XYZ file of C-alpha atoms in Angstrom:
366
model
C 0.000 0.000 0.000
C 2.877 2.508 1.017
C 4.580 1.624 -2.581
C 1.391 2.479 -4.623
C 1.109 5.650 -2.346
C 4.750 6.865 -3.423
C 3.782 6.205 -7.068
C 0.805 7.879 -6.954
C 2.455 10.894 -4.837
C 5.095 11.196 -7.887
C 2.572 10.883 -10.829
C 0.834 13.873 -9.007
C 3.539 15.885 -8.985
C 4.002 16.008 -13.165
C 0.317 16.436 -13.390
C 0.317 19.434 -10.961
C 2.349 20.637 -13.518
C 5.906 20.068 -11.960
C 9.013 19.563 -14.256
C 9.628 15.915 -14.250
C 12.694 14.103 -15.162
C 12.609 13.516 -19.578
C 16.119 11.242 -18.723
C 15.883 8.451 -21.701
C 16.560 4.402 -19.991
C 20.060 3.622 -21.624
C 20.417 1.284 -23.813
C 22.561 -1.749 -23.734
C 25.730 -2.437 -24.477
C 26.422 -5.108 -27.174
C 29.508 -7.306 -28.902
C 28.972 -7.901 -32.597
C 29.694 -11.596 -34.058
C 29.089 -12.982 -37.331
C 25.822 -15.052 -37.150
C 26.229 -18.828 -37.614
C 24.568 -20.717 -40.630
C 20.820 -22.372 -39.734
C 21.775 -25.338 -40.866
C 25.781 -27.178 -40.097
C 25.771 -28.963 -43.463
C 25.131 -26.441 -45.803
C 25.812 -22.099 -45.769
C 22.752 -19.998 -45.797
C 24.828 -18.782 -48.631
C 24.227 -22.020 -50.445
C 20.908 -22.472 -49.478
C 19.339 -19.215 -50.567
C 21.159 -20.104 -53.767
C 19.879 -23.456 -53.992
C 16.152 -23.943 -52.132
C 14.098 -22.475 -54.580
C 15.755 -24.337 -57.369
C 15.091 -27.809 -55.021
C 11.496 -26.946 -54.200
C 10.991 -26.197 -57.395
C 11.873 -29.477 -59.031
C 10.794 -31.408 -55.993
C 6.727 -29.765 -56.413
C 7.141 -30.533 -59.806
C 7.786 -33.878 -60.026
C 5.264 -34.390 -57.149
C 2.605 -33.320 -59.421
C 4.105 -34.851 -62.341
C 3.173 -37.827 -60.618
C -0.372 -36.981 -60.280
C -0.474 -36.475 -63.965
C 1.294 -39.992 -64.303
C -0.984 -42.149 -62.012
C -3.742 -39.908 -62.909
C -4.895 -39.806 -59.062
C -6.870 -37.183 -59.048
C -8.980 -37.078 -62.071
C -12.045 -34.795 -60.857
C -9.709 -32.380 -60.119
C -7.745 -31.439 -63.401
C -8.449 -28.830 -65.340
C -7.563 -30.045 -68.319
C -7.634 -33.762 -69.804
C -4.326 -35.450 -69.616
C -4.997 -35.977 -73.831
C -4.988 -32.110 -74.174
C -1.713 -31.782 -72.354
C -0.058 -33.297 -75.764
C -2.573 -32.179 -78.300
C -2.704 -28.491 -77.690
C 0.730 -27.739 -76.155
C 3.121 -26.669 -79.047
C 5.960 -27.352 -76.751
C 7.333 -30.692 -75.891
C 8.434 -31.578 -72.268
C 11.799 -31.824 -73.267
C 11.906 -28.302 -74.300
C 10.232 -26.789 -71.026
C 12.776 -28.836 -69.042
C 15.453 -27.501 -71.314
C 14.502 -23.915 -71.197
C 13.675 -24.010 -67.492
C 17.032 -25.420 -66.506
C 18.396 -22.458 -68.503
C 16.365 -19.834 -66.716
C 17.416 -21.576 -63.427
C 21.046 -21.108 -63.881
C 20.412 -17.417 -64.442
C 18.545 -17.463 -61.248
C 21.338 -18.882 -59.494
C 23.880 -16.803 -60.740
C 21.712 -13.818 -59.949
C 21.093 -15.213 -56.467
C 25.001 -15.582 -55.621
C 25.593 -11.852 -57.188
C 22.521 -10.569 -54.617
C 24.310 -12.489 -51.431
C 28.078 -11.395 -52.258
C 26.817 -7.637 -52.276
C 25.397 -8.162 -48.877
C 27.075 -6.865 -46.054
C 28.245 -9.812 -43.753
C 25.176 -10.393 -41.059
C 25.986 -10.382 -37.244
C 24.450 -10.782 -33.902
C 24.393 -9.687 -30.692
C 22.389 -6.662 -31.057
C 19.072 -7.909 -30.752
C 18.563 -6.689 -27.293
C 20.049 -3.285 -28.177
C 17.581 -3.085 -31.360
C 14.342 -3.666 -29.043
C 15.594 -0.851 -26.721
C 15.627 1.741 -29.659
C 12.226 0.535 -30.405
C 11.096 0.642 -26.636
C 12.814 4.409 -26.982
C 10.425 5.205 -29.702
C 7.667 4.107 -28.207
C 8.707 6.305 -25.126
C 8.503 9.450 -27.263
C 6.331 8.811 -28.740
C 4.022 8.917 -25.865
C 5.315 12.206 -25.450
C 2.949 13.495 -28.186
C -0.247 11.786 -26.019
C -1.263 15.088 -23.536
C -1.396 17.054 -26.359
C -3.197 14.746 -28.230
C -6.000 14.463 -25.256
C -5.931 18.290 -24.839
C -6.862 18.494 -28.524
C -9.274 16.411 -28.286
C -10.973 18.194 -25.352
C -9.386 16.135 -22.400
C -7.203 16.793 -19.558
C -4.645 14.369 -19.298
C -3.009 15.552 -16.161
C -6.156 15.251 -14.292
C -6.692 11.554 -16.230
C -3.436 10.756 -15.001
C -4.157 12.162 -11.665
C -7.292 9.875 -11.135
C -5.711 6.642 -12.153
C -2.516 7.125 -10.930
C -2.814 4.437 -7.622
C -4.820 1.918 -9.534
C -3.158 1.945 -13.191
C -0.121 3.808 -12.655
C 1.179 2.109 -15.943
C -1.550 3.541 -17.840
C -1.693 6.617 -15.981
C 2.412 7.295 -16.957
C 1.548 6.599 -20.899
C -1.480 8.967 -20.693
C 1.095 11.990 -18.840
C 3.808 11.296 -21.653
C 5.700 8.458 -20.725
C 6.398 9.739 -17.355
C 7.381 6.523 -15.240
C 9.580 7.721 -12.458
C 8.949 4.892 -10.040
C 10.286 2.478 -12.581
C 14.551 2.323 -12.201
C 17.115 -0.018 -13.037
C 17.549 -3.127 -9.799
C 21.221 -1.519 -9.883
C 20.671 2.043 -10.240
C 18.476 4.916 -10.314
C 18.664 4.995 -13.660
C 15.055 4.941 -15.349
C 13.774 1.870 -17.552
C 11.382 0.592 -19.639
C 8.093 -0.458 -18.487
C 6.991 -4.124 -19.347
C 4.882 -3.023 -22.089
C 7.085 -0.822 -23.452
C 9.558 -3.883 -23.793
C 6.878 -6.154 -24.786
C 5.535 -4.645 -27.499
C 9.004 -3.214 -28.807
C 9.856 -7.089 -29.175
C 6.641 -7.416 -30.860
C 7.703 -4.527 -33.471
C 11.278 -6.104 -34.016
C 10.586 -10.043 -34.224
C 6.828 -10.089 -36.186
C 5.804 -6.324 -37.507
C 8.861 -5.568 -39.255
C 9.618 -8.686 -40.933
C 5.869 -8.917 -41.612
C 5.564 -5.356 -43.077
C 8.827 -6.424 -45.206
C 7.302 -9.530 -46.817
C 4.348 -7.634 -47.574
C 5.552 -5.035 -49.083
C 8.195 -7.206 -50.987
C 4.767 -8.954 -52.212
C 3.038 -5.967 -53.417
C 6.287 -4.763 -55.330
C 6.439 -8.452 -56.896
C 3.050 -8.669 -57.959
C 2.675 -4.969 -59.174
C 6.405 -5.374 -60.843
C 5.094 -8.797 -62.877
C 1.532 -7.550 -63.189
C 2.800 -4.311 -65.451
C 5.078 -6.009 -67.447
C 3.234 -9.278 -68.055
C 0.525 -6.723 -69.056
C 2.843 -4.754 -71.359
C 4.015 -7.672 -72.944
C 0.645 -8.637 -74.021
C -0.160 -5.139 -75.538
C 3.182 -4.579 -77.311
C 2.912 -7.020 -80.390
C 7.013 -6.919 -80.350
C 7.612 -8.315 -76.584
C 4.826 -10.791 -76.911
C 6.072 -12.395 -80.181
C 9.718 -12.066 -79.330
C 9.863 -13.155 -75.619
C 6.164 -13.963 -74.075
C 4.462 -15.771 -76.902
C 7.519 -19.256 -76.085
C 5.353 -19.077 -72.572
C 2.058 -19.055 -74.126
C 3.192 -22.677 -76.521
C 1.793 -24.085 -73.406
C -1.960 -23.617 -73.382
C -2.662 -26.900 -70.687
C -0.314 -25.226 -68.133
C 1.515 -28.052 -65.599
C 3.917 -27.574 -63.108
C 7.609 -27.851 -64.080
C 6.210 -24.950 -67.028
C 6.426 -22.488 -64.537
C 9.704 -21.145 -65.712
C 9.435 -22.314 -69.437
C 9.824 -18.515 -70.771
C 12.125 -16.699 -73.040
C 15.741 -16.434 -70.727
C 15.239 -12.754 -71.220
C 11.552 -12.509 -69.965
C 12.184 -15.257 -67.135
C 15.256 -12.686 -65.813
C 13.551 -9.331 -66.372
C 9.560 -10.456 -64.881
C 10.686 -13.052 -61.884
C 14.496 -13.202 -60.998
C 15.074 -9.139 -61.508
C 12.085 -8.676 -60.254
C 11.943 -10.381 -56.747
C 15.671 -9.442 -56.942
C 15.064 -6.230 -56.143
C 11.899 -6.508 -53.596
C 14.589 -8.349 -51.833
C 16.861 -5.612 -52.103
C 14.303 -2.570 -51.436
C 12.680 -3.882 -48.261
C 16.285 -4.442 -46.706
C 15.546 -8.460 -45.920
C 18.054 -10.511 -44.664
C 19.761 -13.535 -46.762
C 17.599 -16.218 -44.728
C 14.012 -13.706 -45.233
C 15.053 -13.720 -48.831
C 15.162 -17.171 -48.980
C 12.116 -17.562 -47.325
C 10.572 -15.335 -49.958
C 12.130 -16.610 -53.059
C 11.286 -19.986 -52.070
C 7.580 -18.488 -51.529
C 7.156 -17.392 -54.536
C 8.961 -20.462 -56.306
C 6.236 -22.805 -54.447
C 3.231 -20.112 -55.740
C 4.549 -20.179 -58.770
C 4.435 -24.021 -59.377
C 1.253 -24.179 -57.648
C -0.399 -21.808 -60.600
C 0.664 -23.929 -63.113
C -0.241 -27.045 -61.668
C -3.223 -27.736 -63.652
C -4.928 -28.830 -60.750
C -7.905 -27.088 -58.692
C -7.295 -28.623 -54.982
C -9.971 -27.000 -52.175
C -7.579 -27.921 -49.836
C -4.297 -26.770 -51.130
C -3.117 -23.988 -48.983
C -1.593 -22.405 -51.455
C -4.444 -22.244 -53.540
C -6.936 -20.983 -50.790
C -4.803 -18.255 -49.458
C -5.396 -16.118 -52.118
C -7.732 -16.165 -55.400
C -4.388 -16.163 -57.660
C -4.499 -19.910 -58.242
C -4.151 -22.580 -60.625
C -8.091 -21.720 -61.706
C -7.470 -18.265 -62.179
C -4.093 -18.527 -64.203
C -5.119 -21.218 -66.237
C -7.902 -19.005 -68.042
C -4.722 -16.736 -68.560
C -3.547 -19.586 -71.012
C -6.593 -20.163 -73.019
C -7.191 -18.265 -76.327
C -9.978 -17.239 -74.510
C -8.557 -15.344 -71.689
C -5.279 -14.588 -72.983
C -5.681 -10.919 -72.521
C -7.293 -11.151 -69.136
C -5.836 -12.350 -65.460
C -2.330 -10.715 -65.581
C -1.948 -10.667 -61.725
C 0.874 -13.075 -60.688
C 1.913 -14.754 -58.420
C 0.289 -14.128 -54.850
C -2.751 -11.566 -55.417
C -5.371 -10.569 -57.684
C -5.060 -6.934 -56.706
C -4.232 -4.944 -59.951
C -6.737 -7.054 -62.009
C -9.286 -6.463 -60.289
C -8.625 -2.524 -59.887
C -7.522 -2.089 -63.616
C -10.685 -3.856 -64.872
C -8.519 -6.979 -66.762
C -9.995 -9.851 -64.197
C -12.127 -12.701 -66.331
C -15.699 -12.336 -65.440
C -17.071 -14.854 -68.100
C -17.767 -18.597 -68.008
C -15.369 -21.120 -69.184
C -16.526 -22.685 -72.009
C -13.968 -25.140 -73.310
C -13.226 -27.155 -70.462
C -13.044 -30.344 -71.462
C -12.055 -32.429 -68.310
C -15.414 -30.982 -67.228
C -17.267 -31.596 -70.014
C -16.208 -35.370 -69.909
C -17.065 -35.855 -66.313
C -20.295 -34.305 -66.909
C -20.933 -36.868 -69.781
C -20.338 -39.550 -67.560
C -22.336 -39.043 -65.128
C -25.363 -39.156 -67.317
C-alpha cells in the first residue's frame, strides 16, 4: 500500500504541472559476431542459392506424378490428352529452357548475397531498446493529443494514478519515475514498453517487409506481363515461347524466353529483396515463396484444400484461363494476389466454355 502511495504521490507531482525528469533508460551495451549458418551442413549462402531451385523441381515432379498415375482425375483442369494435343511445346523443351532460366537465377542469387554486407548478432537486445525508446517518445505526443481532443490528461493521469499507474504514466507522456534499473536509479522501460518493442522487431517488421516485398512483386510482374501482351514486339519475341503451353503443368512455370524469365521473376523479386532491406535467410524464405506459388499456378490442378491455392484467389483456376485463347488478354496478376486485375478492370468475369475435363465428367455421369 505505502509503494502504490509513493507512485501515486510522484505521478501527481508532473500532473500538478511540476518539471519531471525527460532522462531516456540507456540502452545496452552489445559485442557484434558474425551469425552462424541455420543449418551445419550447408551455408545460408548455399541455401538461398539453392532452395528455390530444389522446391521447385521437388513440387514438380510431385505433381508430375499426379499427372502420371492420374490420381486425381475430378480435379484437373484439363484432360491429360490435351496436355499433348494443344501444347506446341514438348516436355523436353520446357525442361530444357527451365534449366536455362534456373542457372540465371542462381547466378543472380550468388551476385545478390556477395553484395550483402556480412550479417551479425548480438544486437538484438540493443535493437528492441531503440524501439522501446520510440515508443517512449512517442508517448510524449499523447497530452497534447488528449488536450486536442478536449481532455485533460493531467487530471486523467491524476485519477488513475494508484490503480493503473502504468496507464496513468503513458497517458502523462511516458512519465514513469517509479520504474529504475535493480542496480541504479537509472530509469527503464516499463513491461509493455519492452513487450511490445519485441513485438515490433521479431513479427511487424519482418511482416511489413514480406508484404511489401509482395506488393512490389506482384505490381512489378503484373505491369510487365501486361505490357508484354499489348506490345505485339515483346509478346512475339519473348512472351508468346510461354504461351506454346496452353494446358499449363507444373515444371512450365519457368518455361519462358531467358530474357523474360530474368527481367519479370528473378530481376524482379531481386530487387523486392533488395528494397525492403531483408536478410539472406528472409530472402530465402521469400524466393522460395514465390517459387512454391509459382508451381502451384501452373499445376493444372484445382485442390480446395491446397493452402496455397486458398490463401489467395491467384491460383491454378485463375491462371489457367490466362492460357486459353480465350482469356489470354485477361488475369495478368501473378503470383500471390489478384489486386491490380481487379482494380484495372482486366480480371475474367465470363464462363469457361472449353473445359473439357469438365465436359467429360459431366458426360459420364449421365
Amino acid at each position: 500500500m505505502a509503494n502504490h502511495t509513493v507512485i501515486a504521490s510522484r505521478v501527481h507531482a508532473m500532473a500538478n504541472g511540476s518539471a519531471f525528469d525527460s532522462a531516456l533508460p540507456p540502452l545496452p551495451s552489445y559485442t557484434l559476431e558474425p551469425r552462424g549458418d541455420f543449418f551445419p551442413w550447408i551455408s545460408d549462402f548455399w541455401l538461398s542459392i539453392f532452395l528455390p531451385v530444389v522446391v521447385y523441381w521437388v513440387m514438380s515432379l510431385f505433381f508430375h506424378m499426379i499427372d502420371i498415375f492420374d490420381l486425381f482425375p475430378q480435379y484437373r483442369l484439363h484432360t491429360p490428352e490435351e496436355i499433348t494435343r494443344r501444347n506446341h511445346a514438348t516436355r523436353y523443351e520446357v525442361a530444357r529452357d527451365v534449366i536455362v532460366q534456373q542457372i540465371i537465377q542462381v547466378a543472380t542469387s550468388a551476385v545478390l548475397n556477395l553484395t550483402e554486407p556480412i550479417e551479425v548478432i548480438g544486437k538484438t537486445e540493443h535493437d528492441i531498446a531503440v524501439w522501446a525508446t520510440r515508443l517512449r517518445l512517442a508517448q510524449r505526443a499523447l497530452p497534447g493529443l488528449l488536450s486536442f481532443l478536449g481532455l485533460n490528461a493531467a487530471a486523467i493521469s491524476k485519477s488513475m494514478s494508484s490503480t493503473h499507474p502504468l496507464l496513468a504514466g503513458a497517458l502523462a507522456g511516458g512519465y514513469y519515475p517509479f520504474l529504475t534499473t535493480s542496480d541504479s536509479a537509472e530509469p527503464s522501460f516499463a513491461p509493455w514498453e519492452l513487450t511490445a518493442a519485441k513485438l515490433i522487431y521479431h513479427l511487424i517488421v519482418p511482416g511489413l517487409q514480406f508484404s511489401v516485398a509482395v506488393v512490389f512483386l506482384d505490381s512489378w510482374q503484373y505491369f510487365l506481363h501486361r505490357l508484354m501482351h499489348v506490345n505485339r514486339w515483346m509478346y512475339t519475341k519473348f512472351h508468346s515461347r510461354h504461351h506454346r503451353l496452353y494446358v499449363p503443368y507444373a515444371f512450365g512455370a519457368l518455361y519462358n524466353h531467358p530474357f523474360e524469365g530474368f527481367l519479370l521473376d528473378t530481376l524482379g523479386a531481386g530487387i523486392a529483396f533488395k528494397m525492403t532491406g531483408m536478410t539472406v535467410r528472409q530472402g530465402t524464405c521469400f524466393f522460395t515463396c514465390s517459387t512454391m506459388k509459382t508451381v502451384d499456378d501452373h499445376c493444372g490442378y484445382h485442390f480446395p484444400w491446397d493452402p496455397l491455392q486458398l490463401i489467395t484467389s491467384n491460383n491454378a483456376a485463375y491462371h489457367d484461363i490466362h492460357h486459353q485463347t480465350w482469356g489470354i488478354k485477361t488475369n495478368f496478376s501473378q503470383p500471390f494476389f489478384t489486386f491490380w486485375d481487379s482494380v484495372l478492370g482486366t480480371k475474367y468475369i465470363g464462363p469457361r466454355t472449353d473445359r473439357l475435363a469438365d465436359r467429360e465428367r459431366t458426360e459420364k455421369m449421365k
